[in-house]
CSV table of C-alpha atoms and ligand atoms in Angstrom, one decimal:
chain,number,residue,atom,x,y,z
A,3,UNK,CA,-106.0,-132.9,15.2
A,4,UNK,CA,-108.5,-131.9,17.8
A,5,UNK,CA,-109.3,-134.0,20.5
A,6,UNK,CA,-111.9,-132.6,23.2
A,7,UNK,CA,-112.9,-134.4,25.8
A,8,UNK,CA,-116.8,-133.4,27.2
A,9,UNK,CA,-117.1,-135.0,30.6
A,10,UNK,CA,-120.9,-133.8,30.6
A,11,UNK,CA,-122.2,-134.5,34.2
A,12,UNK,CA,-121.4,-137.7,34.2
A,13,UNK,CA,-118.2,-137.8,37.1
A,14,UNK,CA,-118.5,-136.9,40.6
A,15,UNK,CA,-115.4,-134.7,41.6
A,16,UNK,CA,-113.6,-137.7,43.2
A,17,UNK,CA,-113.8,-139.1,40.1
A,18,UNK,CA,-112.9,-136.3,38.0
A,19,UNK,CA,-109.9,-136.0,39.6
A,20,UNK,CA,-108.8,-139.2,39.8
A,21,UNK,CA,-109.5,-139.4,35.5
A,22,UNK,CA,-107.4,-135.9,35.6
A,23,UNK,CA,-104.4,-137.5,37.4
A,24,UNK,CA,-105.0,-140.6,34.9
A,25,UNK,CA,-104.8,-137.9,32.3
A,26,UNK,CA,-101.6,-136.3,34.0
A,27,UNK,CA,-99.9,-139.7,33.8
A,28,UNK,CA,-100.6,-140.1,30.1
A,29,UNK,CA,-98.4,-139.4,26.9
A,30,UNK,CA,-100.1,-136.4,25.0
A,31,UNK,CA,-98.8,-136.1,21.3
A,32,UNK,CA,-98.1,-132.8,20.0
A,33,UNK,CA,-99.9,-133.9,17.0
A,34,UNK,CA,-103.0,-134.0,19.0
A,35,UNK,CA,-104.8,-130.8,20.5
A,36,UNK,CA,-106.1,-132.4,23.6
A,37,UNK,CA,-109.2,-130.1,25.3
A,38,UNK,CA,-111.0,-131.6,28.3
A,39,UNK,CA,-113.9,-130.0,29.7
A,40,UNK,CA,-115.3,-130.9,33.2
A,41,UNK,CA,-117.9,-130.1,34.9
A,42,UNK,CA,-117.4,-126.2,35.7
A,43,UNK,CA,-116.8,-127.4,39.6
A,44,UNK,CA,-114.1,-129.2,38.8
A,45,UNK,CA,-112.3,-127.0,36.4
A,46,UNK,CA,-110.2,-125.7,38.7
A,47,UNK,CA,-109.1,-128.8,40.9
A,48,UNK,CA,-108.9,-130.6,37.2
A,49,UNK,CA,-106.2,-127.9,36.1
A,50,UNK,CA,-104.5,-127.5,39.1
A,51,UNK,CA,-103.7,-131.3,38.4
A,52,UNK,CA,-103.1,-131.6,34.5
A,53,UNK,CA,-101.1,-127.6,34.6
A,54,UNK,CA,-99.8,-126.8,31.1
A,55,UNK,CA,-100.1,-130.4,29.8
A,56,UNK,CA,-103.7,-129.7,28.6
A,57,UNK,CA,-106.5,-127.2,27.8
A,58,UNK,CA,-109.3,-126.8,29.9
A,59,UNK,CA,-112.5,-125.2,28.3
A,60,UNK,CA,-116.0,-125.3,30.1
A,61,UNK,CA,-119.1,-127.1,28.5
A,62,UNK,CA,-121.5,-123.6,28.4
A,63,UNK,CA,-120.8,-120.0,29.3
A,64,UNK,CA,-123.5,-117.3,30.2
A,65,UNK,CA,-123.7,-114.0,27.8
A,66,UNK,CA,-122.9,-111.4,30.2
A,67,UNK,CA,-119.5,-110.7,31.6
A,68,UNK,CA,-120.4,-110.2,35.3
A,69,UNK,CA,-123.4,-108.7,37.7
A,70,UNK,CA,-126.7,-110.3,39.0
A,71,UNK,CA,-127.0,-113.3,37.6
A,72,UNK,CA,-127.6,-116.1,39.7
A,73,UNK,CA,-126.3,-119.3,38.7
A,74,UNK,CA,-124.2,-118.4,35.8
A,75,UNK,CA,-120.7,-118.5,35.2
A,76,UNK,CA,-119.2,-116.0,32.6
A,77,UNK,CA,-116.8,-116.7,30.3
A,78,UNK,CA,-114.8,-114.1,32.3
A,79,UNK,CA,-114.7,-116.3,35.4
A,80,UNK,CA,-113.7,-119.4,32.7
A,81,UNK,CA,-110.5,-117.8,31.7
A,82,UNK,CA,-109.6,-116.3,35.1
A,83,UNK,CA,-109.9,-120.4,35.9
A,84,UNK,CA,-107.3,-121.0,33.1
A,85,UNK,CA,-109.9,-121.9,30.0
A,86,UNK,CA,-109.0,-121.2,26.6
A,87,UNK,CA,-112.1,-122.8,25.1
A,88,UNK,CA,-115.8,-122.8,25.6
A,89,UNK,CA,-118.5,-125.3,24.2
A,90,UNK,CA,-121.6,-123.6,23.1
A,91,UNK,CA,-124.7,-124.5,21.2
A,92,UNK,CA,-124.7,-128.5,22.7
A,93,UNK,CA,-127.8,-129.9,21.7
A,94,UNK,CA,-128.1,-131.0,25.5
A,95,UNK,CA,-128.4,-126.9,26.0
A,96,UNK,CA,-130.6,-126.8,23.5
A,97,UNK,CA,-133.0,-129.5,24.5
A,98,UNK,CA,-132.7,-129.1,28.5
A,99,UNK,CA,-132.4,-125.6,29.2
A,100,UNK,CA,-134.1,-124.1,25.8
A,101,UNK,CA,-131.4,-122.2,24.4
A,102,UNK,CA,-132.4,-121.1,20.8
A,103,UNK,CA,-130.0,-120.0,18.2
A,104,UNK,CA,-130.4,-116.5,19.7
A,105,UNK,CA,-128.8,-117.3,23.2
A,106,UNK,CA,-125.9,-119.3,21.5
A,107,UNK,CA,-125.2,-116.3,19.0
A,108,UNK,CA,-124.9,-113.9,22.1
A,109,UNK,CA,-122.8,-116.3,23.7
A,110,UNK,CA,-120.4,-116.6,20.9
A,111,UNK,CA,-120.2,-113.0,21.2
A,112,UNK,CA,-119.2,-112.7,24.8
A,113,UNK,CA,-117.0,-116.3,24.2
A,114,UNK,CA,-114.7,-114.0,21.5
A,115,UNK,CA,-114.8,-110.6,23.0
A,116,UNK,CA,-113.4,-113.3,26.8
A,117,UNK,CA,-110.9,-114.6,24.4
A,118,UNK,CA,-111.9,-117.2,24.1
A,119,UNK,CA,-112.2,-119.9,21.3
A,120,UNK,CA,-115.6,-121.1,21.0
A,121,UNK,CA,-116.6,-124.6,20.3
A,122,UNK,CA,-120.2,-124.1,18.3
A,123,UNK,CA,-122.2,-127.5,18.1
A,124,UNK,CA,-124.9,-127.8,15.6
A,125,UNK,CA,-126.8,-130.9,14.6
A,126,UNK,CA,-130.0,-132.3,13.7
A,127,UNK,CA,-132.8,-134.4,15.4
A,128,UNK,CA,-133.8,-137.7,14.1
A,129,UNK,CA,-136.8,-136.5,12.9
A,130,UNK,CA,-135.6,-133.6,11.1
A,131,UNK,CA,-133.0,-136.2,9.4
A,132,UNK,CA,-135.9,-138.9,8.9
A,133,UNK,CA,-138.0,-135.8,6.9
A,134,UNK,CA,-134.6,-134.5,4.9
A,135,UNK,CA,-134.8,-131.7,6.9
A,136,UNK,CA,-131.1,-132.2,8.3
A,137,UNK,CA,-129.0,-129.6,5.8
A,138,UNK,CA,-132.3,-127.4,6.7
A,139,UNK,CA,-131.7,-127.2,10.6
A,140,UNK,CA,-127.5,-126.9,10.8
A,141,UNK,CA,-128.1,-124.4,8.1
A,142,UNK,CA,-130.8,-122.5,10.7
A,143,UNK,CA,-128.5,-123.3,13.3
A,144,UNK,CA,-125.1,-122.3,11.6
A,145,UNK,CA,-126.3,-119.0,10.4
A,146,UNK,CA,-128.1,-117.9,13.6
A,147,UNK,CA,-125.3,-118.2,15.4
A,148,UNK,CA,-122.7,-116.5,13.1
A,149,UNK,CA,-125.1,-114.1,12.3
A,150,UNK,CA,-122.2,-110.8,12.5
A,151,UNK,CA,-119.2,-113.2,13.0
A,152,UNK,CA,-116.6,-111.7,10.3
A,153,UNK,CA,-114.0,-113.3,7.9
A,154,UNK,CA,-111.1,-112.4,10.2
A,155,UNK,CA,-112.7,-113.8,12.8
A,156,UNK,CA,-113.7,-117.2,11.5
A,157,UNK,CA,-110.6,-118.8,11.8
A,158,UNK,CA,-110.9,-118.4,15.9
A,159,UNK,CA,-113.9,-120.8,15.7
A,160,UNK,CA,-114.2,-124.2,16.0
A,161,UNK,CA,-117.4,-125.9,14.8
A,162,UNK,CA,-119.0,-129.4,15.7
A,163,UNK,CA,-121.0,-131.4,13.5
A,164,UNK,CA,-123.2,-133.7,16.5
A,165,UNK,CA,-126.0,-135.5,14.8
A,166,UNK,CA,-129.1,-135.4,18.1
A,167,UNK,CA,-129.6,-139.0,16.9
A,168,UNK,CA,-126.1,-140.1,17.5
A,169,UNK,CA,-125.0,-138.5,20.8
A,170,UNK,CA,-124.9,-140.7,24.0
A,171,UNK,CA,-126.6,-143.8,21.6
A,172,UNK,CA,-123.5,-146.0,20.1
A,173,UNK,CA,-125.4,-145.2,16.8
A,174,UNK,CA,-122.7,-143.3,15.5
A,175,UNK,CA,-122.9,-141.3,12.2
A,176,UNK,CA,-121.0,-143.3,9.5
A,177,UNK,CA,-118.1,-141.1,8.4
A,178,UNK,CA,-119.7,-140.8,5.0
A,179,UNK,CA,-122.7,-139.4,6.2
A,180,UNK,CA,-120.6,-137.2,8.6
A,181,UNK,CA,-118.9,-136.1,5.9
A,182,UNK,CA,-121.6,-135.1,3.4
A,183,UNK,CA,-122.6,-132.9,6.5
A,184,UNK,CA,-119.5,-131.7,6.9
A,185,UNK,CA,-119.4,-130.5,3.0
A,186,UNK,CA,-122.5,-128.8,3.4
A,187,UNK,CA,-121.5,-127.2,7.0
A,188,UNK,CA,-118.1,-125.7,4.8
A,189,UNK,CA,-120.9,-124.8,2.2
A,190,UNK,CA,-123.0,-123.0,4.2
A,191,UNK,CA,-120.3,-120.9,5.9
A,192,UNK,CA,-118.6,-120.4,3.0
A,193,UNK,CA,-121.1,-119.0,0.9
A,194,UNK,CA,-122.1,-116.9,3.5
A,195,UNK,CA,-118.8,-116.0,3.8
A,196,UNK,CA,-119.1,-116.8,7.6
A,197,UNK,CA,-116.7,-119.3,9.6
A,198,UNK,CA,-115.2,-120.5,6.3
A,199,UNK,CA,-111.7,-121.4,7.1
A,200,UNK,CA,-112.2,-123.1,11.0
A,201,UNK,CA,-111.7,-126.4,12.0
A,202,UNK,CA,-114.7,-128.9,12.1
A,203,UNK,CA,-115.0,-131.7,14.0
A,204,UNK,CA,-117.6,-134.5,14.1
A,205,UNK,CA,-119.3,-135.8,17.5
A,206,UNK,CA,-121.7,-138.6,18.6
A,207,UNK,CA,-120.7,-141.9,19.6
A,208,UNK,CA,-116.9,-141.6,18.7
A,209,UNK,CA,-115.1,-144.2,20.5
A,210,UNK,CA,-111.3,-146.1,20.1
A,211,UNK,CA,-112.7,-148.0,17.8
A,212,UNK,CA,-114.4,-145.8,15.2
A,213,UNK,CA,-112.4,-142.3,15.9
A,214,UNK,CA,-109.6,-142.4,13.3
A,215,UNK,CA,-112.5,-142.7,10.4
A,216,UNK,CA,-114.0,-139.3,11.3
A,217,UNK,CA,-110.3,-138.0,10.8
A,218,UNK,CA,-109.4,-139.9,7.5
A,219,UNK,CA,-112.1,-141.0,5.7
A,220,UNK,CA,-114.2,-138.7,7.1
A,221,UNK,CA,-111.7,-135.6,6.7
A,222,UNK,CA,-112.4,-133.9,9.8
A,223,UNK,CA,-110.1,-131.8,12.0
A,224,UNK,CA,-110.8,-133.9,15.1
A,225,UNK,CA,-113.6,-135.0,17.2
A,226,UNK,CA,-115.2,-134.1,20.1
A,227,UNK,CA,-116.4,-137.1,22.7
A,228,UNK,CA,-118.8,-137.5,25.8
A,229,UNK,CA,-119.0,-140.4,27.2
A,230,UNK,CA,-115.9,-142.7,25.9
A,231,UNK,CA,-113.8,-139.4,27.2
A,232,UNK,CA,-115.0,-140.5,31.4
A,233,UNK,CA,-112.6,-143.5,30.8
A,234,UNK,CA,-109.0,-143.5,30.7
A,235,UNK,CA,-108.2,-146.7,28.6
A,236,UNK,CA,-110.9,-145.2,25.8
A,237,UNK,CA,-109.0,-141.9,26.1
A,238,UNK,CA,-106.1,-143.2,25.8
A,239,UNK,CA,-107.2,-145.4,22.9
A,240,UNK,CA,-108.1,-142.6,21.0
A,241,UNK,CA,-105.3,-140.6,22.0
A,242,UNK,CA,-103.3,-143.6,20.6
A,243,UNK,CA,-105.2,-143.6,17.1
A,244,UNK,CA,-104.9,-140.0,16.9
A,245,UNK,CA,-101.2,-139.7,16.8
B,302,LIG,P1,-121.1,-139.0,23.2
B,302,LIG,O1,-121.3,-137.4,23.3
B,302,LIG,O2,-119.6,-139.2,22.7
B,302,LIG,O3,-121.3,-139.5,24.5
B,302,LIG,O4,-122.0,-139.5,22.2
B,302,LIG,C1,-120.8,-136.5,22.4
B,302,LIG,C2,-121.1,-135.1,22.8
B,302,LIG,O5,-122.2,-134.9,23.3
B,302,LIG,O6,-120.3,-134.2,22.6
């Protein structure tokens, strides 16, 4: 059961590591894949902290391996800072720094020729869910971005289903809903025959209180969580409910 933990931009490093050595301190069931991603400038004061006890990914990785390109960090330089993982696709990407489905297909490509396992968030807006237009855009967004990926590679994916509408908001997707989603996400890869057999998880809004639903009810492999993950007694609450 995944558990991945996107600290966003929300900590300052203090912070961070003070959460990390909270993190450090706290019982981590083997039933529970526990991923935490901080910001990248506290990946590697986060690890040094946490070690072997849990994966680090990063929350976005540039395309190309290395050269001149100012500001962007490779998913080269992630793994040489102990990542196994990579976030790609958030819709916060999408909606502040215009990546299209395009960018996050090329990133997926350099994620799995780095190694490492990509974490592919798709999602609709409200309004494209207000105009039944939601299957429509993860479909867009789904096959953009595995656009190549093959069979034997699909099982090295992880895939997030993060309504727009129900990230940073407490208006969570009801599991039900989640789940129809999630049906049509396995659908849509399936038929395709792209990404059939990876784990998804759901995303928006999960907190201790509502995690375990998107798990059982909901039938997904795990969830990934913004801000409820920047506080230890939520983490650990979920952590708890996981197990
Ligand atoms: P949230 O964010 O848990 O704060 O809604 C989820 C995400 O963006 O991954």
């Amino acid at each position: 059961m995944y558990l991945i933990a996107n600290w966003k931009m929300y900590l300052s490093q203090k912070d961070a590591l003070k959460l990390a050595k909270q993190v450090a301190a706290t019982d981590i069931s083997s039933s529970v894949d526990f991923v935490l991603c901080p910001s990248a400038t506290a990946i590697a004061a986060v690890g040094e902290i946490v070690k072997k006890k849990v994966a680090l990914g990063g929350q976005d990785a540039f395309w190309g391996e290395e050269g001149a390109y100012t500001g962007e960090i490779s998913c080269k330089r992630l793994k040489e800072l102990g990542c196994r993982y990579v976030i790609l696709g958030h819709s916060e990407r999408r909606q502040y720094a215009g990546e299209t489905n395009d960018v996050v297909y090329k990133k997926l490509m350099a994620a799995r020729r780095s190694g490492l396992t990509p974490i592919l968030c798709v999602g609709e807006s409200k309004k494209e869910r207000e105009s039944g237009g939601a299957v429509a855009a993860i479909t867009r967004q789904l096959t953009e971005a595995l656009e190549g990926i093959s069979i034997g590679e699909r099982e090295k994916l992880i895939v997030a289903y993060e309504p727009v509408w129900a990230i940073g908001t407490g208006d969570a997707c009801t599991p039900q809903d989640a789940a129809r989603m999630k049906d049509e996400m396995k659908r849509i890869m399936n038929t395709k025959r792209r990404g059939g057999a990876c784990p998804v998880l759901y995303g928006g809004s999960v907190d201790e209180s509502n995690v375990v639903e998107y798990t059982t009810s909901g039938g997904f492999d795990g969830v990934l969580v913004g801000g409820a993950s920047t506080k230890i007694k939520s983490l650990q609450g979920m952590m708890e409910q996981l197990s």
